[in-house]
Tab-separated table of C-alpha atoms in Angstrom:
chain	number	residue	atom	x	y	z
F	1	MET	CA	90.370	101.418	116.344
F	2	GLU	CA	93.540	100.574	114.533
F	3	ASP	CA	96.852	102.385	114.988
F	4	VAL	CA	97.725	105.003	112.464
F	5	VAL	CA	101.349	105.104	111.458
F	6	ILE	CA	103.576	107.352	109.296
F	7	VAL	CA	105.234	105.031	107.025
F	8	ASP	CA	107.745	107.343	105.449
F	9	ALA	CA	108.771	110.964	105.052
F	10	ALA	CA	110.713	112.999	102.449
F	11	ARG	CA	111.218	116.549	101.430
F	12	SER	CA	112.497	118.393	98.486
F	13	ALA	CA	115.575	120.765	98.330
F	14	VAL	CA	115.274	123.863	100.370
F	15	GLY	CA	115.706	127.256	98.509
F	16	ARG	CA	116.124	130.805	99.294
F	17	LYS	CA	113.757	133.530	98.454
F	18	ASN	CA	114.357	134.769	94.945
F	19	GLY	CA	116.887	131.906	94.518
F	20	THR	CA	117.407	129.311	91.606
F	21	LEU	CA	114.511	127.141	92.919
F	22	GLY	CA	112.247	130.057	92.695
F	23	LEU	CA	112.043	129.417	88.945
F	24	VAL	CA	110.727	125.858	89.532
F	25	HIS	CA	107.018	125.470	89.445
F	26	PRO	CA	105.756	124.355	92.945
F	27	SER	CA	104.092	121.186	91.259
F	28	ASP	CA	107.514	120.256	90.080
F	29	THR	CA	108.857	120.500	93.572
F	30	LEU	CA	106.110	118.597	95.339
F	31	GLY	CA	105.137	115.971	92.648
F	32	PRO	CA	108.391	114.135	92.473
F	33	VAL	CA	108.484	113.835	96.263
F	34	MET	CA	105.099	112.451	96.255
F	35	MET	CA	105.990	109.826	93.545
F	36	GLU	CA	109.327	108.971	95.187
F	37	LEU	CA	107.604	108.141	98.504
F	38	LEU	CA	105.095	105.819	96.748
F	39	GLU	CA	107.929	104.181	94.647
F	40	ARG	CA	110.265	103.487	97.513
F	41	ASN	CA	107.482	101.927	99.627
F	42	GLY	CA	106.019	99.807	96.808
F	43	VAL	CA	102.718	101.642	96.747
F	44	SER	CA	100.718	102.133	93.521
F	45	PRO	CA	99.425	105.639	92.986
F	46	ASP	CA	95.782	104.211	92.359
F	47	THR	CA	95.775	102.802	95.901
F	48	VAL	CA	95.967	106.159	97.595
F	49	ASP	CA	92.544	107.147	99.028
F	50	GLN	CA	93.218	110.788	99.677
F	51	ILE	CA	95.866	113.348	99.514
F	52	ILE	CA	95.887	116.480	101.763
F	53	GLY	CA	98.404	119.264	101.159
F	54	GLY	CA	99.154	122.424	103.075
F	55	CYS	CA	99.921	125.645	101.377
F	56	ILE	CA	99.702	129.121	102.923
F	57	ASN	CA	100.258	131.050	99.771
F	58	LYS	CA	97.667	129.813	97.269
F	59	LEU	CA	98.258	132.431	94.704
F	60	ALA	CA	99.781	132.529	91.164
F	61	ALA	CA	101.713	129.311	90.549
F	62	GLN	CA	100.351	127.799	93.693
F	63	GLY	CA	96.768	128.928	93.064
F	64	MET	CA	93.679	126.739	92.856
F	65	ASN	CA	94.529	123.080	94.152
F	66	ILE	CA	98.276	122.922	93.900
F	67	THR	CA	98.082	119.468	95.681
F	68	ARG	CA	96.064	118.068	92.869
F	69	THR	CA	98.197	119.703	90.130
F	70	ALA	CA	101.414	118.194	91.590
F	71	TRP	CA	99.773	114.743	91.954
F	72	LEU	CA	98.315	114.707	88.386
F	73	SER	CA	101.233	116.317	86.606
F	74	HIS	CA	103.541	113.667	87.882
F	75	GLY	CA	101.543	110.523	87.084
F	76	GLY	CA	99.120	110.307	90.068
F	77	ALA	CA	95.731	108.479	89.579
F	78	GLU	CA	93.059	110.780	88.249
F	79	GLY	CA	90.558	109.445	90.644
F	80	THR	CA	92.377	110.202	93.708
F	81	PRO	CA	90.935	113.115	95.571
F	82	CYS	CA	93.295	115.955	96.574
F	83	ILE	CA	92.777	118.883	98.756
F	84	THR	CA	94.927	121.800	99.710
F	85	ILE	CA	94.360	123.630	103.014
F	86	ASP	CA	95.532	126.846	104.375
F	87	SER	CA	96.083	126.989	108.051
F	88	GLN	CA	98.680	129.807	108.139
F	89	CYS	CA	102.017	128.547	109.346
F	90	GLY	CA	100.669	125.039	110.383
F	91	SER	CA	99.233	123.981	107.017
F	92	SER	CA	101.302	120.876	106.530
F	93	GLN	CA	100.948	119.835	110.179
F	94	GLU	CA	97.223	120.242	109.814
F	95	ALA	CA	97.310	118.106	106.792
F	96	VAL	CA	98.957	115.330	108.921
F	97	HIS	CA	96.168	115.680	111.593
F	98	LEU	CA	93.327	115.601	109.030
F	99	ALA	CA	94.942	112.415	107.380
F	100	THR	CA	95.139	110.741	110.812
F	101	SER	CA	91.601	111.750	111.439
F	102	GLN	CA	90.357	110.099	108.140
F	103	LEU	CA	92.455	106.893	108.845
F	104	ARG	CA	91.138	106.576	112.411
F	105	ALA	CA	87.665	107.110	111.377
F	106	GLY	CA	87.886	104.223	108.748
F	107	MET	CA	87.280	106.646	105.790
F	108	ALA	CA	90.590	105.604	104.157
F	109	ASP	CA	93.373	103.208	104.292
F	110	VAL	CA	96.180	105.135	102.511
F	111	VAL	CA	96.340	108.853	102.881
F	112	MET	CA	99.288	111.204	101.838
F	113	ALA	CA	99.840	114.291	103.862
F	114	CYS	CA	102.280	116.908	102.266
F	115	GLY	CA	102.972	120.519	101.892
F	116	VAL	CA	104.403	123.059	99.527
F	117	GLU	CA	105.443	126.694	99.379
């Protein structure tokens, strides 16, 4: 079994409830962070095998698969599978655990774990 490592991490600006960032679509918060991580590490979007995102409030703007919406709307490869999970309070951490499991099992070489709210 090969070692699994976290190569890099980033986050978006932090806002307050009903603050100015509340007017920004969640995909426009998450998507640029995803692309920045790839760019600064020299990783092409088409080499990402899987993206796993956490989101506990999958309603309205975050409905459906917000992880895929963010990925595609900011230039991600169309063939990259993206899932959004809801683990209530631990969704992004669970995304990291699932990414690690896929890597350890040899199911993927490059997995991005993320979260949005």
